[in-house]
C-alpha atoms as a PDB file:
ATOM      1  CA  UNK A   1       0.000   0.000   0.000  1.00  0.00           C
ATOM      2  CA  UNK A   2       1.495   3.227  -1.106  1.00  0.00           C
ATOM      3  CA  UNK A   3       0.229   6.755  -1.116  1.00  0.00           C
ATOM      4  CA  UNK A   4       1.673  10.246  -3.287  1.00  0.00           C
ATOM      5  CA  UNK A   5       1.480  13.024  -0.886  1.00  0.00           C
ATOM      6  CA  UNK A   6       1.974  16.238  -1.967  1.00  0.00           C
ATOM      7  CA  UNK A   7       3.153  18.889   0.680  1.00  0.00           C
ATOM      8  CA  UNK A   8       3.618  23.057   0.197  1.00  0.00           C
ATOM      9  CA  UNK A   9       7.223  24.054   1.688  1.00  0.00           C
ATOM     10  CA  UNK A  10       8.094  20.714   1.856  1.00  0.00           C
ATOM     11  CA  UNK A  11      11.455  22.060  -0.091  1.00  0.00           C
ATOM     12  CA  UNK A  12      12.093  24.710   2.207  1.00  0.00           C
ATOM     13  CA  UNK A  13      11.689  22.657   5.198  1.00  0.00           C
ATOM     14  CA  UNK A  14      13.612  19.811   3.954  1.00  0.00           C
ATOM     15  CA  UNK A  15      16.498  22.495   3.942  1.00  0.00           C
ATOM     16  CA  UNK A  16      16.199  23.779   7.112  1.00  0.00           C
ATOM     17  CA  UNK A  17      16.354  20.200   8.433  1.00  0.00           C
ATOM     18  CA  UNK A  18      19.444  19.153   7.070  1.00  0.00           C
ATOM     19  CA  UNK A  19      21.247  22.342   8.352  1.00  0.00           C
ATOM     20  CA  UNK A  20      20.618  20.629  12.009  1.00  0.00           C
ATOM     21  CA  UNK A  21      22.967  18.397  12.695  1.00  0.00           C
ATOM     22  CA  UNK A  22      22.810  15.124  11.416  1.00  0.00           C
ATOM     23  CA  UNK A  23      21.743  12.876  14.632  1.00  0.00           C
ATOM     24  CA  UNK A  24      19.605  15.170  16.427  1.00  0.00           C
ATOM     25  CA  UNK A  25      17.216  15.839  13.278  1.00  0.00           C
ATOM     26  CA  UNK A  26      17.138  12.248  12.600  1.00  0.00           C
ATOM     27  CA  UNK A  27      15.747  11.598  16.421  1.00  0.00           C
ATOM     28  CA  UNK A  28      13.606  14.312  16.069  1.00  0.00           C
ATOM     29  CA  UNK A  29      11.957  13.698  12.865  1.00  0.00           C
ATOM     30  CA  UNK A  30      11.243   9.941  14.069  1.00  0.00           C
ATOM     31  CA  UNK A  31       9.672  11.517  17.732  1.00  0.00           C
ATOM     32  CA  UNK A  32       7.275  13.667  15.085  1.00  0.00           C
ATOM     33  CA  UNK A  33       6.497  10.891  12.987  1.00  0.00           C
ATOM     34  CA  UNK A  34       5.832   8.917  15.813  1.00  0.00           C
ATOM     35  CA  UNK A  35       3.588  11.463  17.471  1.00  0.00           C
ATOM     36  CA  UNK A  36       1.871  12.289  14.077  1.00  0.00           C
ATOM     37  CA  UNK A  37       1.058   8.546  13.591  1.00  0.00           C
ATOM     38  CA  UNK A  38      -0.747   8.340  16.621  1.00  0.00           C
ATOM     39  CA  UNK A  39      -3.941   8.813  15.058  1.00  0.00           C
ATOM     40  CA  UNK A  40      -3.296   6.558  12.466  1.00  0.00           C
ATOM     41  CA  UNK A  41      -2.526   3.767  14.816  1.00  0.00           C
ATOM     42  CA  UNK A  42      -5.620   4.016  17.210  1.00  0.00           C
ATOM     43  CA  UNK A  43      -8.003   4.078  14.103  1.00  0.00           C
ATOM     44  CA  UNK A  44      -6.466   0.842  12.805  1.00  0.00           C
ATOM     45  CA  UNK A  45      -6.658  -0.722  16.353  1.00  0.00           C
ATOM     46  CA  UNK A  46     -10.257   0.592  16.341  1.00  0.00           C
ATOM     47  CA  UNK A  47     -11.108  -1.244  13.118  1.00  0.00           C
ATOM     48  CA  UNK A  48      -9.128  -4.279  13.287  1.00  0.00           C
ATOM     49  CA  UNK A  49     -10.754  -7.537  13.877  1.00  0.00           C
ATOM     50  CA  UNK A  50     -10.805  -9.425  16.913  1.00  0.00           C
ATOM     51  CA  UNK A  51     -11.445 -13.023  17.094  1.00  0.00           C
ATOM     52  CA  UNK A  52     -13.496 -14.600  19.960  1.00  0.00           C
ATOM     53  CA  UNK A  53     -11.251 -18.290  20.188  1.00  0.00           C
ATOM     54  CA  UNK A  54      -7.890 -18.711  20.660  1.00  0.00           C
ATOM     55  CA  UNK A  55      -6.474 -20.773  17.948  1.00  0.00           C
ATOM     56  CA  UNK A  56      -2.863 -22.691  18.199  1.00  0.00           C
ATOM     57  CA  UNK A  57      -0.449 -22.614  15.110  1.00  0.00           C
ATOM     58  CA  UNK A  58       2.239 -25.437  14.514  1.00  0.00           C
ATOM     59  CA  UNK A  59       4.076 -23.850  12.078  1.00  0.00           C
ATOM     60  CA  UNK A  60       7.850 -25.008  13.220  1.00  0.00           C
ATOM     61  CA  UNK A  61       6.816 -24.471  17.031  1.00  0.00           C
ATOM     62  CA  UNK A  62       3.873 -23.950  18.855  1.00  0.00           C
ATOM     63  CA  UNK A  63       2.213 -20.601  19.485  1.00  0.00           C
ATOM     64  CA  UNK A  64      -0.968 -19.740  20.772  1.00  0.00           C
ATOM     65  CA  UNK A  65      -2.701 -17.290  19.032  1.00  0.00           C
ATOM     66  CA  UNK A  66      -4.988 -15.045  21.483  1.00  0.00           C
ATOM     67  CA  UNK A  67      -8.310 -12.894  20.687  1.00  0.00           C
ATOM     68  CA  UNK A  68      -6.898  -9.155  20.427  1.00  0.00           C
ATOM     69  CA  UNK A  69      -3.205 -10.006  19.501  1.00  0.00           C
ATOM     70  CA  UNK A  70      -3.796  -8.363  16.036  1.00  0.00           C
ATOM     71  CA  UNK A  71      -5.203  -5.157  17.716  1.00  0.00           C
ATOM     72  CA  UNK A  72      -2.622  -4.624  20.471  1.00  0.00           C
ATOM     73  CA  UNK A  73       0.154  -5.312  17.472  1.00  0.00           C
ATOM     74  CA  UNK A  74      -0.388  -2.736  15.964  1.00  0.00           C
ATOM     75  CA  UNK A  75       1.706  -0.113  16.309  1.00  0.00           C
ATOM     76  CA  UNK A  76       4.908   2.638  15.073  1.00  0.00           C
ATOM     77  CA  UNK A  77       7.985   0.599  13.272  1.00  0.00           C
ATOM     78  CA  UNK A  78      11.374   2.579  13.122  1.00  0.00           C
ATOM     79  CA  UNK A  79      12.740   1.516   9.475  1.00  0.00           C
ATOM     80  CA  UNK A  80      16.196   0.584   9.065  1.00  0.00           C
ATOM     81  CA  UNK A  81      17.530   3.357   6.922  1.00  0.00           C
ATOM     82  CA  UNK A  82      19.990   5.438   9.036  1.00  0.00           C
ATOM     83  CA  UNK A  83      19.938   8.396   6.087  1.00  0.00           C
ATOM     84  CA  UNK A  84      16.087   8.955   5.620  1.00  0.00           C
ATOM     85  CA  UNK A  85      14.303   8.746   9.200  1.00  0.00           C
ATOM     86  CA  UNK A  86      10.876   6.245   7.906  1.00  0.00           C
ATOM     87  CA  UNK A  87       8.243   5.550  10.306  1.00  0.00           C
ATOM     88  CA  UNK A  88       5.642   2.601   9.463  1.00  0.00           C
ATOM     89  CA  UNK A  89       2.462   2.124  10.677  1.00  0.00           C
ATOM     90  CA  UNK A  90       1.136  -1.769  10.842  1.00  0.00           C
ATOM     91  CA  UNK A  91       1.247  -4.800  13.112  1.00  0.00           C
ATOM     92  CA  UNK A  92       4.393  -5.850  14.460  1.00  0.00           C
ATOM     93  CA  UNK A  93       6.217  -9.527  14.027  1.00  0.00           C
ATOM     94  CA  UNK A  94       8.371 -11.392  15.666  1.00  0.00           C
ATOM     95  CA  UNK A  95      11.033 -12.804  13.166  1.00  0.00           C
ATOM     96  CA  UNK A  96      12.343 -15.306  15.277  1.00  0.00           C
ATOM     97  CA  UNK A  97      12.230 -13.615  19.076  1.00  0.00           C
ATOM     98  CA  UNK A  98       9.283 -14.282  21.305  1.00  0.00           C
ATOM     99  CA  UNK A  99       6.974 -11.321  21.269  1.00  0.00           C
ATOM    100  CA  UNK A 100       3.769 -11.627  23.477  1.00  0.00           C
ATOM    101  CA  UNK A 101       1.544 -10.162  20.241  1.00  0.00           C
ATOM    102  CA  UNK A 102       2.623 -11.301  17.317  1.00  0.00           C
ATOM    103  CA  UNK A 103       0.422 -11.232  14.168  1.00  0.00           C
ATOM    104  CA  UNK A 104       2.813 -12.674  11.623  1.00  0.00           C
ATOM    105  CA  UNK A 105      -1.466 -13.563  10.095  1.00  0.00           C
ATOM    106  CA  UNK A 106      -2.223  -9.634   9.801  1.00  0.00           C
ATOM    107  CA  UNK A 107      -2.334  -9.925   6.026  1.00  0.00           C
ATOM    108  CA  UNK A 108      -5.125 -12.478   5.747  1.00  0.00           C
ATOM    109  CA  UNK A 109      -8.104  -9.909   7.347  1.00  0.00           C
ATOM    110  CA  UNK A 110      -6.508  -7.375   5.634  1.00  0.00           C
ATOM    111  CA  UNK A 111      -7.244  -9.409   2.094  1.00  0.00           C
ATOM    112  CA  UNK A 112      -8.417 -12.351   2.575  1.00  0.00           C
ATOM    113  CA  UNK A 113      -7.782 -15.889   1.442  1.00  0.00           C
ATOM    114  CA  UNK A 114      -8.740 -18.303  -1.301  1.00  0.00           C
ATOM    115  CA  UNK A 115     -11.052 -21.099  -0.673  1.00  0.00           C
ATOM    116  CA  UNK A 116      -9.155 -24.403  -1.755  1.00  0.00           C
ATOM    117  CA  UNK A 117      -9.171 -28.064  -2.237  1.00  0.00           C
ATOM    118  CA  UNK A 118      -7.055 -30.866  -0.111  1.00  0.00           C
ATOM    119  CA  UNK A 119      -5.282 -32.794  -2.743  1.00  0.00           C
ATOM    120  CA  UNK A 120      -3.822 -35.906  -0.910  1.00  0.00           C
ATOM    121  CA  UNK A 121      -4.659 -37.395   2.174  1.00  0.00           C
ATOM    122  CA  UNK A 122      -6.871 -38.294   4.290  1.00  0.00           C
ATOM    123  CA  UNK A 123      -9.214 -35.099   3.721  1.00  0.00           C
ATOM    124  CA  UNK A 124      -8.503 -35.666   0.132  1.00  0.00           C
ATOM    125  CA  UNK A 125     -11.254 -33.799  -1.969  1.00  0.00           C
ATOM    126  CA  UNK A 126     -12.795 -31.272   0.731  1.00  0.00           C
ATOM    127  CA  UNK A 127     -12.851 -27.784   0.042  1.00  0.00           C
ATOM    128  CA  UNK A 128     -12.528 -25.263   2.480  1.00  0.00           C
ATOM    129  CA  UNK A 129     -13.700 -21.758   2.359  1.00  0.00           C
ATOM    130  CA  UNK A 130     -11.019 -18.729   2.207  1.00  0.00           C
ATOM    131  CA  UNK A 131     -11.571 -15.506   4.292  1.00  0.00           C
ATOM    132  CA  UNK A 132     -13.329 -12.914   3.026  1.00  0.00           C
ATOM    133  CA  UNK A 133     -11.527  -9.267   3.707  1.00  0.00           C
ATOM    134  CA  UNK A 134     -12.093  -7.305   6.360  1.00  0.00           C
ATOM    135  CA  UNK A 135      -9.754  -4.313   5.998  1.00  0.00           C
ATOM    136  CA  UNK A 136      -8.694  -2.425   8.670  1.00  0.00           C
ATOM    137  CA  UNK A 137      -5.686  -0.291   7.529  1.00  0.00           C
ATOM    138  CA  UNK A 138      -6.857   1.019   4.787  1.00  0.00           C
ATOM    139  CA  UNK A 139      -9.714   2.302   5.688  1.00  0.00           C
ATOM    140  CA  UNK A 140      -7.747   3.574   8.942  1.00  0.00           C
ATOM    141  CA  UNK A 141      -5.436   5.261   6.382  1.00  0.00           C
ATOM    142  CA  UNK A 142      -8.234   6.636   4.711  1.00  0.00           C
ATOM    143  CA  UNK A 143      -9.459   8.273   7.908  1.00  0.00           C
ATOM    144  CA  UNK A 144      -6.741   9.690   9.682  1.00  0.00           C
ATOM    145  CA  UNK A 145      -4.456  10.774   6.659  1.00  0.00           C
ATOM    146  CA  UNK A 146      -5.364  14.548   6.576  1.00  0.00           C
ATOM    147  CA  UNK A 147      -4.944  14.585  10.549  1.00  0.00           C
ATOM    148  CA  UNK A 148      -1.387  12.622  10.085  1.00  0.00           C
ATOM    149  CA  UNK A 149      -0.486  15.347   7.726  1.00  0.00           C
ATOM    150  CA  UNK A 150      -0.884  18.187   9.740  1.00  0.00           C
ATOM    151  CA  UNK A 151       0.404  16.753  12.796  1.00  0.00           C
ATOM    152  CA  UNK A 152       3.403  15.680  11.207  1.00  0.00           C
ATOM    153  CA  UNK A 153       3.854  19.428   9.842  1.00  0.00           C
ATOM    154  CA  UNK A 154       3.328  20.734  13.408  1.00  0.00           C
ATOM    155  CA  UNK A 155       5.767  19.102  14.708  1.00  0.00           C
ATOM    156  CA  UNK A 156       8.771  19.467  12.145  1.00  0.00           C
ATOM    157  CA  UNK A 157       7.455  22.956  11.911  1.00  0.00           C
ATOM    158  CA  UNK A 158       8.477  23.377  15.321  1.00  0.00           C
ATOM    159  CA  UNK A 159      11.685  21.089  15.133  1.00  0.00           C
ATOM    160  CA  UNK A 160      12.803  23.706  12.972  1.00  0.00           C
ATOM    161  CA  UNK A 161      11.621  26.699  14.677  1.00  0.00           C
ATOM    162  CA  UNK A 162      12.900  25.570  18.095  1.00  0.00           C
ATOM    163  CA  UNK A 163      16.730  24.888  16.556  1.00  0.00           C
ATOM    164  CA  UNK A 164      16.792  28.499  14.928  1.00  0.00           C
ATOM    165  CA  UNK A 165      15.531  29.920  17.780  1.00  0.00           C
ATOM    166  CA  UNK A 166      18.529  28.468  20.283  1.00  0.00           C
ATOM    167  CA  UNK A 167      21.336  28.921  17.322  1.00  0.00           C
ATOM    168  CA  UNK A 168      20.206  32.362  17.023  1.00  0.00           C
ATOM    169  CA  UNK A 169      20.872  33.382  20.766  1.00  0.00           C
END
């Protein structure tokens, strides 16, 4: 899922922030993306679905899946790129440590699943019945974008406005 996002004095203020130095505006610009996601994050836990068993998986080891471990996943992600500060919004996974919600499964409400056929063994011949969506970023997305927006501006606005304002002294 990707978005075009067009800002005004996105230019200028992409100037301003690399005169700061290099680690503090990279901090800072993750705290404001964090803070500006906010929104984003309580509308998806809002619309994302919550089961009412709790199912075990067996895939390589055993893990319990719970009722709400999609929801409380969901959160802010710090990407990996040290030059560009990113910020995701989405459920978290484990990839190989032990995390008490993990929703490695947050992509089949999101779009579903295909119904299929057992070809060999002992259920050979039944069919069983994919998911049917039920998005709940997307629409969150939908939602909140125009609030993430402006937060987000807020907040560099004032990253930049509070550095000029103590180099100036």
């Amino acid at each position: 899922m990707s978005a075009e996002i067009e800002i005004d004095g996105l230019d200028e203020l992409m100037d301003s922030l690399k005169k700061l130095p290099h680690k503090m505006s990279s901090k800072m610009i993750l705290k404001a993306q964090r803070k500006a996601a906010k929104p984003l994050v309580k509308s998806a836990q809002s619309k994302a679905p919550v089961s009412n068993i709790t199912r075990v998986d067996w895939y390589g080891k055993r893990r319990t899946i719970h009722p709400g471990d999609l929801k409380k996943s969901i959160g802010t992600i710090k990407g990996r790129n040290k030059t560009n500060p990113t910020t995701f919004v989405g459920p978290k996974v484990s990839r190989g440590r032990k995390r008490k919600h993990d929703a490695w499964y947050a992509h089949f409400p999101e779009f579903g699943t295909d119904g299929y056929t057992v070809k060999k063994g002992p259920l050979k011949g039944k069919f069983f019945p994919g998911q049917p969506a039920q998005p709940y970023m997307r629409p969150a997305y939908d939602e909140t974008k125009d609030e993430v927006l402006d937060v987000l501006g807020d907040e560099l606005g004032k990253i930049v406005h509070d550095h000029f304002k103590k180099t100036l002294k």
